[in-house]
PDB file of C-alpha atoms in Angstrom:
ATOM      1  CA  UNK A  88     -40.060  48.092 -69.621  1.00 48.00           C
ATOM      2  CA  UNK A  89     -38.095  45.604 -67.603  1.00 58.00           C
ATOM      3  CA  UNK A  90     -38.877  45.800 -63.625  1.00 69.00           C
ATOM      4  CA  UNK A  91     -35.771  46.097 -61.398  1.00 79.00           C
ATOM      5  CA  UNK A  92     -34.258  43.053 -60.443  1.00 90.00           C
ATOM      6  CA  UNK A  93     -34.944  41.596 -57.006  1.00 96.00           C
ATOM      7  CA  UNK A  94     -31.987  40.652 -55.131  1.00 98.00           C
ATOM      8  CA  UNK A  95     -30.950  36.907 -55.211  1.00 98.00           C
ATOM      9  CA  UNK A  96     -30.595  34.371 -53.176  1.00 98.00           C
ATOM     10  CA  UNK A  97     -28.743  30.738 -53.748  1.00 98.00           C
ATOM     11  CA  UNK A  98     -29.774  28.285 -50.769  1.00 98.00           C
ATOM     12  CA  UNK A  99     -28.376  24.625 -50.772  1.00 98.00           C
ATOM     13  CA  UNK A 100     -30.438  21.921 -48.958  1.00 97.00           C
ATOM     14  CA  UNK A 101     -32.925  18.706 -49.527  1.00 96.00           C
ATOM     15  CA  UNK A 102     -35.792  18.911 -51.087  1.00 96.00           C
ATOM     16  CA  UNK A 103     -38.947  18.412 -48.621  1.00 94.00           C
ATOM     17  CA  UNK A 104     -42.106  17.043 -50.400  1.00 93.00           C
ATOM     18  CA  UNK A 105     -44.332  18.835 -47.412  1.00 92.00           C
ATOM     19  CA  UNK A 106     -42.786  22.460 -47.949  1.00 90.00           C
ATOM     20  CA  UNK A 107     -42.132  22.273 -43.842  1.00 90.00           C
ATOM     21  CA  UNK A 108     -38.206  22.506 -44.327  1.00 91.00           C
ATOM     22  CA  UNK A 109     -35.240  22.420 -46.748  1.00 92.00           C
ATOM     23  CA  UNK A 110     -35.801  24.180 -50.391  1.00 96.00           C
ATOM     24  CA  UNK A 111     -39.368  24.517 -50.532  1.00 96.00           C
ATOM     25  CA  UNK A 112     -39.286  26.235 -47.074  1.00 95.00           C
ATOM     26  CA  UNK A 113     -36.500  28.199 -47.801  1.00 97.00           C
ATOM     27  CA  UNK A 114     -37.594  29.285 -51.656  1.00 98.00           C
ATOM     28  CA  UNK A 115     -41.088  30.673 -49.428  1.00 96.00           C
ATOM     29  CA  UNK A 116     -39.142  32.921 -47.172  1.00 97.00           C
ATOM     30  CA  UNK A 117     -36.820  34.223 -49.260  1.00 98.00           C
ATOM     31  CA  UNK A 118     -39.751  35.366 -51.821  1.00 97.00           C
ATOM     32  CA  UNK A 119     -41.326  36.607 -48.784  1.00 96.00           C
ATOM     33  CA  UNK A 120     -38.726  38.843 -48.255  1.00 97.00           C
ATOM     34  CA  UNK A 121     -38.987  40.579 -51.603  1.00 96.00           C
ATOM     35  CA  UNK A 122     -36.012  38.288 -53.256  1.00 98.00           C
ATOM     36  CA  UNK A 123     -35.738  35.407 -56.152  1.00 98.00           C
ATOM     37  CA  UNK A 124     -34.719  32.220 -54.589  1.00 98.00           C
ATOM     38  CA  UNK A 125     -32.537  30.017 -56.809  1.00 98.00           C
ATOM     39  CA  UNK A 126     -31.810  26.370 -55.310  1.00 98.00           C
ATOM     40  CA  UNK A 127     -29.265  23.637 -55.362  1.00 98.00           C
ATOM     41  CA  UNK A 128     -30.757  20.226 -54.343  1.00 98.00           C
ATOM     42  CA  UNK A 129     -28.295  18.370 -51.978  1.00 97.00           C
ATOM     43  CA  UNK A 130     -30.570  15.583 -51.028  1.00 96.00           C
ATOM     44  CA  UNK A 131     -34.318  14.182 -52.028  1.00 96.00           C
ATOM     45  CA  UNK A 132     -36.634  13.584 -49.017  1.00 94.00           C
ATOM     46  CA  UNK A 133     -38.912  10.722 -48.556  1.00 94.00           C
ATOM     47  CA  UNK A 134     -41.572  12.365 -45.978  1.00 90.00           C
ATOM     48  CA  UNK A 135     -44.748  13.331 -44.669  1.00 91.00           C
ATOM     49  CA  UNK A 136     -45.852  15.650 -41.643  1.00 90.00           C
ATOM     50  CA  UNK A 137     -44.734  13.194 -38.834  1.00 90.00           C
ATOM     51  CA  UNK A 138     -41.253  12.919 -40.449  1.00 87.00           C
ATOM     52  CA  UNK A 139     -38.779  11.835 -42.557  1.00 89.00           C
ATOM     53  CA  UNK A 140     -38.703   8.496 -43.645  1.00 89.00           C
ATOM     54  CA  UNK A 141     -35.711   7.868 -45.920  1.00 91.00           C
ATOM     55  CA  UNK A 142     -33.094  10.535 -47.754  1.00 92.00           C
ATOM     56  CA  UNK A 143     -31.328  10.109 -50.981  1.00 94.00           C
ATOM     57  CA  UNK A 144     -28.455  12.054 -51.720  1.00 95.00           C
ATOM     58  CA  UNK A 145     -27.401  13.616 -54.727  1.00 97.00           C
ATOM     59  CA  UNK A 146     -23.676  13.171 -56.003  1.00 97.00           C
ATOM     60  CA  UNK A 147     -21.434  15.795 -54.926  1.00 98.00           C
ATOM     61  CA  UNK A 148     -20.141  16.627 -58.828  1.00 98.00           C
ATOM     62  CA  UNK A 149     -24.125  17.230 -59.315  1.00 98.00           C
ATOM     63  CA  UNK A 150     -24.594  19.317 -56.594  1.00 98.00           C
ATOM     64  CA  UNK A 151     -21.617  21.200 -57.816  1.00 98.00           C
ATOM     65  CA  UNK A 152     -22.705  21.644 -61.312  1.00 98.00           C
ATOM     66  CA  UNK A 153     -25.932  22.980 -59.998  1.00 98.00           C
ATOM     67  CA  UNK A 154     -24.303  25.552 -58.529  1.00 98.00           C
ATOM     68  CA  UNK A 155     -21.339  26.623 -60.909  1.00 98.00           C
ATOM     69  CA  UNK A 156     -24.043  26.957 -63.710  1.00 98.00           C
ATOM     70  CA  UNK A 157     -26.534  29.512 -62.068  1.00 98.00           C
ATOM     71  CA  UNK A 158     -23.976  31.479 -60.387  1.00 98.00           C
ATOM     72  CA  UNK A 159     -22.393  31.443 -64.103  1.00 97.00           C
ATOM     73  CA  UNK A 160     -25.296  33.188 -65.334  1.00 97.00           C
ATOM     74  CA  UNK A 161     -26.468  35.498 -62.735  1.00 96.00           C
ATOM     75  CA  UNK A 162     -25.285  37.609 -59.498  1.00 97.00           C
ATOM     76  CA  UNK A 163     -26.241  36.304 -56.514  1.00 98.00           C
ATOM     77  CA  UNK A 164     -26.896  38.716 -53.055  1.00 98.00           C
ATOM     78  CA  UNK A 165     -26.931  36.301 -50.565  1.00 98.00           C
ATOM     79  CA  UNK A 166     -26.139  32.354 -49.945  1.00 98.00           C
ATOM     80  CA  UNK A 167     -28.005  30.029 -47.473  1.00 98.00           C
ATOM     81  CA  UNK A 168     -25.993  26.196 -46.584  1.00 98.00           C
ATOM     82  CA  UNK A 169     -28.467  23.937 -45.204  1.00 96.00           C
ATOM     83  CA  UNK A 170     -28.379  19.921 -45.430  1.00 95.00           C
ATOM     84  CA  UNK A 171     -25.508  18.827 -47.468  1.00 95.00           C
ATOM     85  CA  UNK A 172     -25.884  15.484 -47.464  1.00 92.00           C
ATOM     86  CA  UNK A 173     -22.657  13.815 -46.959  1.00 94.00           C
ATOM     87  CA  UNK A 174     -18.718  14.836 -46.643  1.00 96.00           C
ATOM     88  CA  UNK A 175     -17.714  14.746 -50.662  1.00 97.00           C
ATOM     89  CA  UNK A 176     -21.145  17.608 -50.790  1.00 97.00           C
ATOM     90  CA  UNK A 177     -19.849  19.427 -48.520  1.00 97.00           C
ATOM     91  CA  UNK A 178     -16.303  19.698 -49.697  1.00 98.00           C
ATOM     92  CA  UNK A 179     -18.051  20.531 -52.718  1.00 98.00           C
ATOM     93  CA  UNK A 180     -19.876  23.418 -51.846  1.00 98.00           C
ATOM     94  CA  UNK A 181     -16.868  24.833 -49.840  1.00 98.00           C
ATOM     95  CA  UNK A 182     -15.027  24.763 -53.035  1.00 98.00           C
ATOM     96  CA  UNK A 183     -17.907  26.931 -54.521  1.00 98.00           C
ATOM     97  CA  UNK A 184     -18.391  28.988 -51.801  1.00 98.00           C
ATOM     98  CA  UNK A 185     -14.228  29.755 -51.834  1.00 98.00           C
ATOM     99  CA  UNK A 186     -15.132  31.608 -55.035  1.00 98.00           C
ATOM    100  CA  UNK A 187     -17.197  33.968 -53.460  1.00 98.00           C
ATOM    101  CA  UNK A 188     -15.970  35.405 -50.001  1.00 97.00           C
ATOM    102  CA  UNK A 189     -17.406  39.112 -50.294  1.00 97.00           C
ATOM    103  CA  UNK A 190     -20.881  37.618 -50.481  1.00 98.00           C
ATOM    104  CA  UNK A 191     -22.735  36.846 -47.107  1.00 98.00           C
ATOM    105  CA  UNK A 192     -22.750  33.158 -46.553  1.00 98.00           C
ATOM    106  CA  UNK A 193     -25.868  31.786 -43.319  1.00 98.00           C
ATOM    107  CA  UNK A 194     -24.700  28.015 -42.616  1.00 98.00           C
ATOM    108  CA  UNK A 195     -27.776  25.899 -41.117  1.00 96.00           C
ATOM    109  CA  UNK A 196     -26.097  22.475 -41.418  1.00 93.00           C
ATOM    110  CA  UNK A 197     -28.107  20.225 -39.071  1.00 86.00           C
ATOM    111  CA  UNK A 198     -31.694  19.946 -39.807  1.00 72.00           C
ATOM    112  CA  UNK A 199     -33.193  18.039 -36.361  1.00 66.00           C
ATOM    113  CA  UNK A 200     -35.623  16.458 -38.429  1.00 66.00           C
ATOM    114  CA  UNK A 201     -33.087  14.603 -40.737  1.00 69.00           C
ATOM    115  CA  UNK A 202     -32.238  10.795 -40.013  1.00 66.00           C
ATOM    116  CA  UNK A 203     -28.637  10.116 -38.148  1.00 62.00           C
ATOM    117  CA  UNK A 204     -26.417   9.370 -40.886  1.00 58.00           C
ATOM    118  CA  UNK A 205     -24.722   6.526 -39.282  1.00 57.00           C
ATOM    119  CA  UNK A 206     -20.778   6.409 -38.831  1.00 62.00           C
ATOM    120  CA  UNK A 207     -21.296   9.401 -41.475  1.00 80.00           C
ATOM    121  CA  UNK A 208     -22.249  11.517 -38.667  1.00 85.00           C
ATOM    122  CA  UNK A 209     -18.598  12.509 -36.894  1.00 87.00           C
ATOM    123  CA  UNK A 210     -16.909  12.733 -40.346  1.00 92.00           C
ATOM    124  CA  UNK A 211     -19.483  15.447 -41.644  1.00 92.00           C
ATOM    125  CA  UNK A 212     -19.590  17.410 -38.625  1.00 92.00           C
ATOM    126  CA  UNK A 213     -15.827  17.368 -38.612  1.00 94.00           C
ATOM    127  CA  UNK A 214     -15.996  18.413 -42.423  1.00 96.00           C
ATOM    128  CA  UNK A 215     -18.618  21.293 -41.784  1.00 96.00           C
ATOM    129  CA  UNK A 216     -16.179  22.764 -39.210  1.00 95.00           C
ATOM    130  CA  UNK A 217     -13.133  22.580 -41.387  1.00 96.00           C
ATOM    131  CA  UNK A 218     -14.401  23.438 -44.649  1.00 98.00           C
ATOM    132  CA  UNK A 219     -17.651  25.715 -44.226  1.00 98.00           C
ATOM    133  CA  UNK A 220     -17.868  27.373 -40.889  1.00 97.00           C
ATOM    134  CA  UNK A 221     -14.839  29.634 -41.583  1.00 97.00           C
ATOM    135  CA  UNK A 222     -16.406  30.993 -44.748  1.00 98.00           C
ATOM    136  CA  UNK A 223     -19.742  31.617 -42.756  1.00 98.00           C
ATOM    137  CA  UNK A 224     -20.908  35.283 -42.414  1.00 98.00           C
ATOM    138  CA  UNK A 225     -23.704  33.874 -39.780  1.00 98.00           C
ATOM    139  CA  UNK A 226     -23.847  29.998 -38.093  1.00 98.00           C
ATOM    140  CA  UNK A 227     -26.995  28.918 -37.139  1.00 97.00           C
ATOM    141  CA  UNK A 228     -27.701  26.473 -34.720  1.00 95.00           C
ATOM    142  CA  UNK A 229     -29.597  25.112 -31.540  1.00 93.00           C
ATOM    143  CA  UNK A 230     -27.809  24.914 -28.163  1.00 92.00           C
ATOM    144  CA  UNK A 231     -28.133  21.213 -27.913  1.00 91.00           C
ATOM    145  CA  UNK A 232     -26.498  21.078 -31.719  1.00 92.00           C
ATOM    146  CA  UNK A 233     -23.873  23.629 -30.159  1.00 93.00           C
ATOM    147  CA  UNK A 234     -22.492  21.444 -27.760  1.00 90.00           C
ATOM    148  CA  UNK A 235     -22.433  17.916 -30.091  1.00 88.00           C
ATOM    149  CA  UNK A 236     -20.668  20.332 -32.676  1.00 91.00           C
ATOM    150  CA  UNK A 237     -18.284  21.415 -29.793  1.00 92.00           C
ATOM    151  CA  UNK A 238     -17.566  17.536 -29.133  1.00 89.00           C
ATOM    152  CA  UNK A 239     -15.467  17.677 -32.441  1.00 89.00           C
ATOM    153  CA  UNK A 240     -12.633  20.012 -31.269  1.00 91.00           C
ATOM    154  CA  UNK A 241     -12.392  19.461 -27.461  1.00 88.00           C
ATOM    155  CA  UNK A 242     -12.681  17.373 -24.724  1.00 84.00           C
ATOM    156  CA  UNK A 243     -16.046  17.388 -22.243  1.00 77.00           C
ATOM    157  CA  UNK A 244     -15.506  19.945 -19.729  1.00 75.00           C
ATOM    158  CA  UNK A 245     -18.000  20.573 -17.188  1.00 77.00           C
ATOM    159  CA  UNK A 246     -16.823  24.467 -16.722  1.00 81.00           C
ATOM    160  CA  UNK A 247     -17.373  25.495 -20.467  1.00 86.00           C
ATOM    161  CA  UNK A 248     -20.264  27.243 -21.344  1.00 91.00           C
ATOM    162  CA  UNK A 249     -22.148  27.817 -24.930  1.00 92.00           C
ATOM    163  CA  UNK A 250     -20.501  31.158 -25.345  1.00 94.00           C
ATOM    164  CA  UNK A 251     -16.981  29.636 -24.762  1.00 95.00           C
ATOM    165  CA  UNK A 252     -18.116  26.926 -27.852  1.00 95.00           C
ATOM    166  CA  UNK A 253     -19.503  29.537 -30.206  1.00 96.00           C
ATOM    167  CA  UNK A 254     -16.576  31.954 -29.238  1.00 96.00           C
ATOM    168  CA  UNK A 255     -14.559  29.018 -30.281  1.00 96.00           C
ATOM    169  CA  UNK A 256     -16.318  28.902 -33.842  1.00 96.00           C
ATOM    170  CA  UNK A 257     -15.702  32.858 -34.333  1.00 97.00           C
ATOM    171  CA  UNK A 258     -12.005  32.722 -33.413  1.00 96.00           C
ATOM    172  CA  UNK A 259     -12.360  29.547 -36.626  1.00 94.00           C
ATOM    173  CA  UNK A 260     -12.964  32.107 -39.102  1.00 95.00           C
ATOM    174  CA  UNK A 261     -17.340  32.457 -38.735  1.00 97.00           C
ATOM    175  CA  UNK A 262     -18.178  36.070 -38.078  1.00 98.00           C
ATOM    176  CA  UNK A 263     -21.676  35.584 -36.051  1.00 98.00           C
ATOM    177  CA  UNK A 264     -22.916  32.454 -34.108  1.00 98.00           C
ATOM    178  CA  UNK A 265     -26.442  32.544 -33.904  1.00 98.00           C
ATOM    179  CA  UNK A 266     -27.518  29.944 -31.010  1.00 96.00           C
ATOM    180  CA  UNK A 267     -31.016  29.180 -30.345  1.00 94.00           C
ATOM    181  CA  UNK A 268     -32.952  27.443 -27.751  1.00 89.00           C
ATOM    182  CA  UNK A 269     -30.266  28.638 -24.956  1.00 86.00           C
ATOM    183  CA  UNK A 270     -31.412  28.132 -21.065  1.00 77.00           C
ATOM    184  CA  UNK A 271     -33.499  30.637 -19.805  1.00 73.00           C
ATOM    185  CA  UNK A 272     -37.207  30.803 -18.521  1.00 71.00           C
ATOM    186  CA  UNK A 273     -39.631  27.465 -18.939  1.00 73.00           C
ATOM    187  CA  UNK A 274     -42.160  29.382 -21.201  1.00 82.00           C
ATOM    188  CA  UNK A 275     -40.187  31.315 -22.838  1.00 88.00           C
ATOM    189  CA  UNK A 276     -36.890  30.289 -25.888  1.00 90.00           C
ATOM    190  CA  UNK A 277     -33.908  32.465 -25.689  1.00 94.00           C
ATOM    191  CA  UNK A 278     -31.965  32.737 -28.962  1.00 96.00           C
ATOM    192  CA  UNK A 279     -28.129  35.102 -28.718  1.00 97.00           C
ATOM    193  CA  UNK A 280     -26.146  35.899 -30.943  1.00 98.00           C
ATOM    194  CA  UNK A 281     -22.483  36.424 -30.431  1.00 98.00           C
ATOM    195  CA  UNK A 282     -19.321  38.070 -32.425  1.00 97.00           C
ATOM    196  CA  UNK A 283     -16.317  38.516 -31.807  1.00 96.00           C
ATOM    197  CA  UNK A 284     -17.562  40.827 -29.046  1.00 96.00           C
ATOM    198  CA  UNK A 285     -19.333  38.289 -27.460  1.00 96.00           C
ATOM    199  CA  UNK A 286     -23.178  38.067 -27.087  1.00 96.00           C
ATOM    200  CA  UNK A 287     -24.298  41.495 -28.975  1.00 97.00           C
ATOM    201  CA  UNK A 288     -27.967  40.891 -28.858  1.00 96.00           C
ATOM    202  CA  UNK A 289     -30.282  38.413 -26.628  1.00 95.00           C
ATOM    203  CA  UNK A 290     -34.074  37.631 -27.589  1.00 94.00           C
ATOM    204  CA  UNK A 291     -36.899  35.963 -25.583  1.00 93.00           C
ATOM    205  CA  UNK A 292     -39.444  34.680 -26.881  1.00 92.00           C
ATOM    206  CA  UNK A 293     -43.186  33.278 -25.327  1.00 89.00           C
ATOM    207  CA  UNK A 294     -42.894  29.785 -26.429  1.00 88.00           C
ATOM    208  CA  UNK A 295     -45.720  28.637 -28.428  1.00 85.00           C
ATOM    209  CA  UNK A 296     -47.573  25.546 -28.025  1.00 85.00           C
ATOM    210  CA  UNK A 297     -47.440  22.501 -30.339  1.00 85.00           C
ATOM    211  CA  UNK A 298     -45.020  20.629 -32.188  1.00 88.00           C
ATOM    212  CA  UNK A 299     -43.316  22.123 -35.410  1.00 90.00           C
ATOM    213  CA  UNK A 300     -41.568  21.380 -38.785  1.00 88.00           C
ATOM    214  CA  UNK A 301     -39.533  23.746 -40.774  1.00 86.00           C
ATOM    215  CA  UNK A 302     -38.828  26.845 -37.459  1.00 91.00           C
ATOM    216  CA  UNK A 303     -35.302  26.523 -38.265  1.00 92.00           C
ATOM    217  CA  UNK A 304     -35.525  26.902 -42.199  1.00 93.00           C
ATOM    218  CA  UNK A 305     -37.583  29.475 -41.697  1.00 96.00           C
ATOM    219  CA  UNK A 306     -35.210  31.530 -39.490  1.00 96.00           C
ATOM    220  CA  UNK A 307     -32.093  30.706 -41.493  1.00 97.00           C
ATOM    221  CA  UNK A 308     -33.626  31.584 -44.846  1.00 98.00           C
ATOM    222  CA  UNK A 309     -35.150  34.473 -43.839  1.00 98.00           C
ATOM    223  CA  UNK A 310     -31.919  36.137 -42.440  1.00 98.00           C
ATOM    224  CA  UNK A 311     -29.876  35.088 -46.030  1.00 98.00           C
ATOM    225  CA  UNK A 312     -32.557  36.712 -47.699  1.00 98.00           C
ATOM    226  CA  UNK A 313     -32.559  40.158 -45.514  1.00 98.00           C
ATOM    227  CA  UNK A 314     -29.093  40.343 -45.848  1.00 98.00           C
ATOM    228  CA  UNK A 315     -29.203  40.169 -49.852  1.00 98.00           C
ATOM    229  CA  UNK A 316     -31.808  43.472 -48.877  1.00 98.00           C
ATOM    230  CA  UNK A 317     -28.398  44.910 -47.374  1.00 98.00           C
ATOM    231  CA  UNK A 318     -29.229  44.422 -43.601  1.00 98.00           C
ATOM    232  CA  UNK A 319     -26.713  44.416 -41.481  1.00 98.00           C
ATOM    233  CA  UNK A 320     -25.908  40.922 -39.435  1.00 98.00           C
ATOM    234  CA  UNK A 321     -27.951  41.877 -36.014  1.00 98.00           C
ATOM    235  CA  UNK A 322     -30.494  43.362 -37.566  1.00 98.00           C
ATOM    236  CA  UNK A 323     -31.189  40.595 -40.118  1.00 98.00           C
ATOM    237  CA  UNK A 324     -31.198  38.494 -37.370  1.00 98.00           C
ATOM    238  CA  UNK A 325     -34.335  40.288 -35.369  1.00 97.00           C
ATOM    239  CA  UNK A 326     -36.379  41.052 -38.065  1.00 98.00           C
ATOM    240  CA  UNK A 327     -36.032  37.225 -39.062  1.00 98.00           C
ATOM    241  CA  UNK A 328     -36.982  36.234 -35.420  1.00 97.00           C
ATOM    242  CA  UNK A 329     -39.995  38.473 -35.851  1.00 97.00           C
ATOM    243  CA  UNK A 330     -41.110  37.048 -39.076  1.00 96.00           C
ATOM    244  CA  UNK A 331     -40.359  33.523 -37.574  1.00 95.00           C
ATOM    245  CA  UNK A 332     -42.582  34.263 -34.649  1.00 94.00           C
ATOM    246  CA  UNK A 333     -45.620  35.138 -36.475  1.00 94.00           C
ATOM    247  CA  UNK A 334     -45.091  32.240 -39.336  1.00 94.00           C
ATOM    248  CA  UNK A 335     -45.128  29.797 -36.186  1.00 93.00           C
ATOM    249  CA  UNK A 336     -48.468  31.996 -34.181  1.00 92.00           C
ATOM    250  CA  UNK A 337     -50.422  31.324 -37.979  1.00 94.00           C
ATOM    251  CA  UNK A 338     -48.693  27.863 -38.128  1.00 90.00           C
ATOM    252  CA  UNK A 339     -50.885  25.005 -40.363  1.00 92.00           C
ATOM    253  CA  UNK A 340     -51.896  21.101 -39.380  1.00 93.00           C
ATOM    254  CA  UNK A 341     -52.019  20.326 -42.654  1.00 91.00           C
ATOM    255  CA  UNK A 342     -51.681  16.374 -42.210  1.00 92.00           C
ATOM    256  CA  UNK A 343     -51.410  14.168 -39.084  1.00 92.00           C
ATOM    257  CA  UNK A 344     -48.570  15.340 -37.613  1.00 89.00           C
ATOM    258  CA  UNK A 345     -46.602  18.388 -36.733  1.00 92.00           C
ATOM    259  CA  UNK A 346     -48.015  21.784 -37.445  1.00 92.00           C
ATOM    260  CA  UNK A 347     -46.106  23.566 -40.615  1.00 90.00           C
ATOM    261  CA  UNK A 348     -45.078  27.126 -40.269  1.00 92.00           C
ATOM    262  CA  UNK A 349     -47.201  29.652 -42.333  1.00 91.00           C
ATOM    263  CA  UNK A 350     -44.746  31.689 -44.640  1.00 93.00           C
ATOM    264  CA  UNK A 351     -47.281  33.684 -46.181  1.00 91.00           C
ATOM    265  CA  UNK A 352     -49.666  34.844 -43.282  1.00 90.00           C
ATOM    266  CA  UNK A 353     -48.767  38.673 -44.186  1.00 84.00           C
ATOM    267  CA  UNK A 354     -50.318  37.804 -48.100  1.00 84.00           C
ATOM    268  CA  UNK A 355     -54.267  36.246 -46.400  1.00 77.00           C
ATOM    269  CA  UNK A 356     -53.824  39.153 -43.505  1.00 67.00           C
ATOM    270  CA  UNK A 357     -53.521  41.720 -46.529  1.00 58.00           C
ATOM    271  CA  UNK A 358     -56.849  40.238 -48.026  1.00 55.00           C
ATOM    272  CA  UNK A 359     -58.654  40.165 -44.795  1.00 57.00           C
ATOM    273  CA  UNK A 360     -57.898  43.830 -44.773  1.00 54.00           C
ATOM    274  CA  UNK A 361     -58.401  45.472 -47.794  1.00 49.00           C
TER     275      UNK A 361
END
């Protein structure tokens, strides 16, 4: 007798020989939220725990292909944008994403850990605004990232705030903005998100020591994959935190440099407990 299908989740991004970020990362969440992760690889990392030394990216047609085939073949819950790689990618998986509004769509486009792509850089932030962001059920991205992506549509202002920026995103066809690392107390990170409503939910967190790889992958794939589980947006987005939280409080040094979130803390806390 066939088991019932877990839900499914289709996550674009580069693949991370450490498992701290891009598919690997997101492929661990999403299976620790009870789904099947399927992946598109965007980009192949050259890397170790202190950081990415060199990216190659895939052509766009391939990273289309990937795509068009799987979703060809099965029914996917949930998608998950991370690192596309370059412009003609990201047109690309705009194109594939057009095909699909009714499914919920979490955008994570700027991985701090990737390399500056060079005179790249302005063209693919311009082409993530145009082209992705107004398919995106939920945006995800820092406060600092926030106000370089803001640099693409206006002029510096000193009287804007990050609400007037991600309100600015919404009324561009996104649903949620979901900005972390806002100001707020020294030891503690503030993440808010904000609808067309405004800010409908503010979190603070303790901040935990030590330097990590992968927080933002975690967060991002964790909230695609609870909303293929049929959570609404704001909830998706604090159980995620929670889960985030605790994979960073069991995090791993597993080489020389930063310390990698643990994704499956829950399965070893199960068999400490029997």
């Amino acid at each position: 007798m066939q088991n019932q299908t877990p839900p499914l989740v289709l996550t674009f991004g580069a693949a991370d020989p450490v498992g701290a970020a891009g598919i690997q990362a997101d492929l661990a969440c999403i299976a620790a939220m009870g789904c099947h992760g399927l992946s598109v690889i965007t980009a192949i990392l050259i890397s170790d725990t202190t950081g990415i030394e060199d990216v190659q990216n895939v052509d766009a047609d391939w990273v289309a292909d990937q795509a068009r085939v799987l979703l060809e073949d099965m029914q996917v819950a949930a998608f998950k944008v991370g690192y596309a790689g370059n412009t003609e990618s990201i047109a690309a998986i705009a194109e594939v994403m057009s095909d699909y509004p009714d499914i919920p769509l979490v955008l994570d486009p700027f991985p701090t850990s990737m390399p500056e792509s060079g005179e790249d850089a302005e063209e693919m932030l311009i082409a993530t605004r145009e082209l992705l962001v107004p398919q995106a059920t939920l945006l995800l991205l820092s406060a600092v990232e926030l106000g370089r992506f803001a640099e693409t549509w206006r002029e510096a202002a000193p009287d804007r705030t990050l609400a007037d920026d991600a309100a600015d995103l919404i009324r561009q066809g996104c649903q949620y903005v979901f900005v972390t690392g806002m100001p707020g107390e020294m030891q503690e990170v503030t993440n808010t998100l904000f609808s067309e409503e405004g800010a409908i939910r503010q979190d603070n967190w303790q901040r935990q020591p030590g330097s990590f790889a992968g927080a933002g992958s975690t967060l991002s794939a964790t909230i695609a994959a609870l909303l293929a589980n049929g959570l609404d947006v704001p909830e998706a987005v604090a159980e995620a935190q929670e889960f985030n939280v605790a994979s960073l409080a069991h995090a791993q040094r597993l080489g020389m440099g930063k310390l990698i979130p643990d994704r499956h803390f829950w399965a070893r806390e199960s068999d400490d407990n029997p």
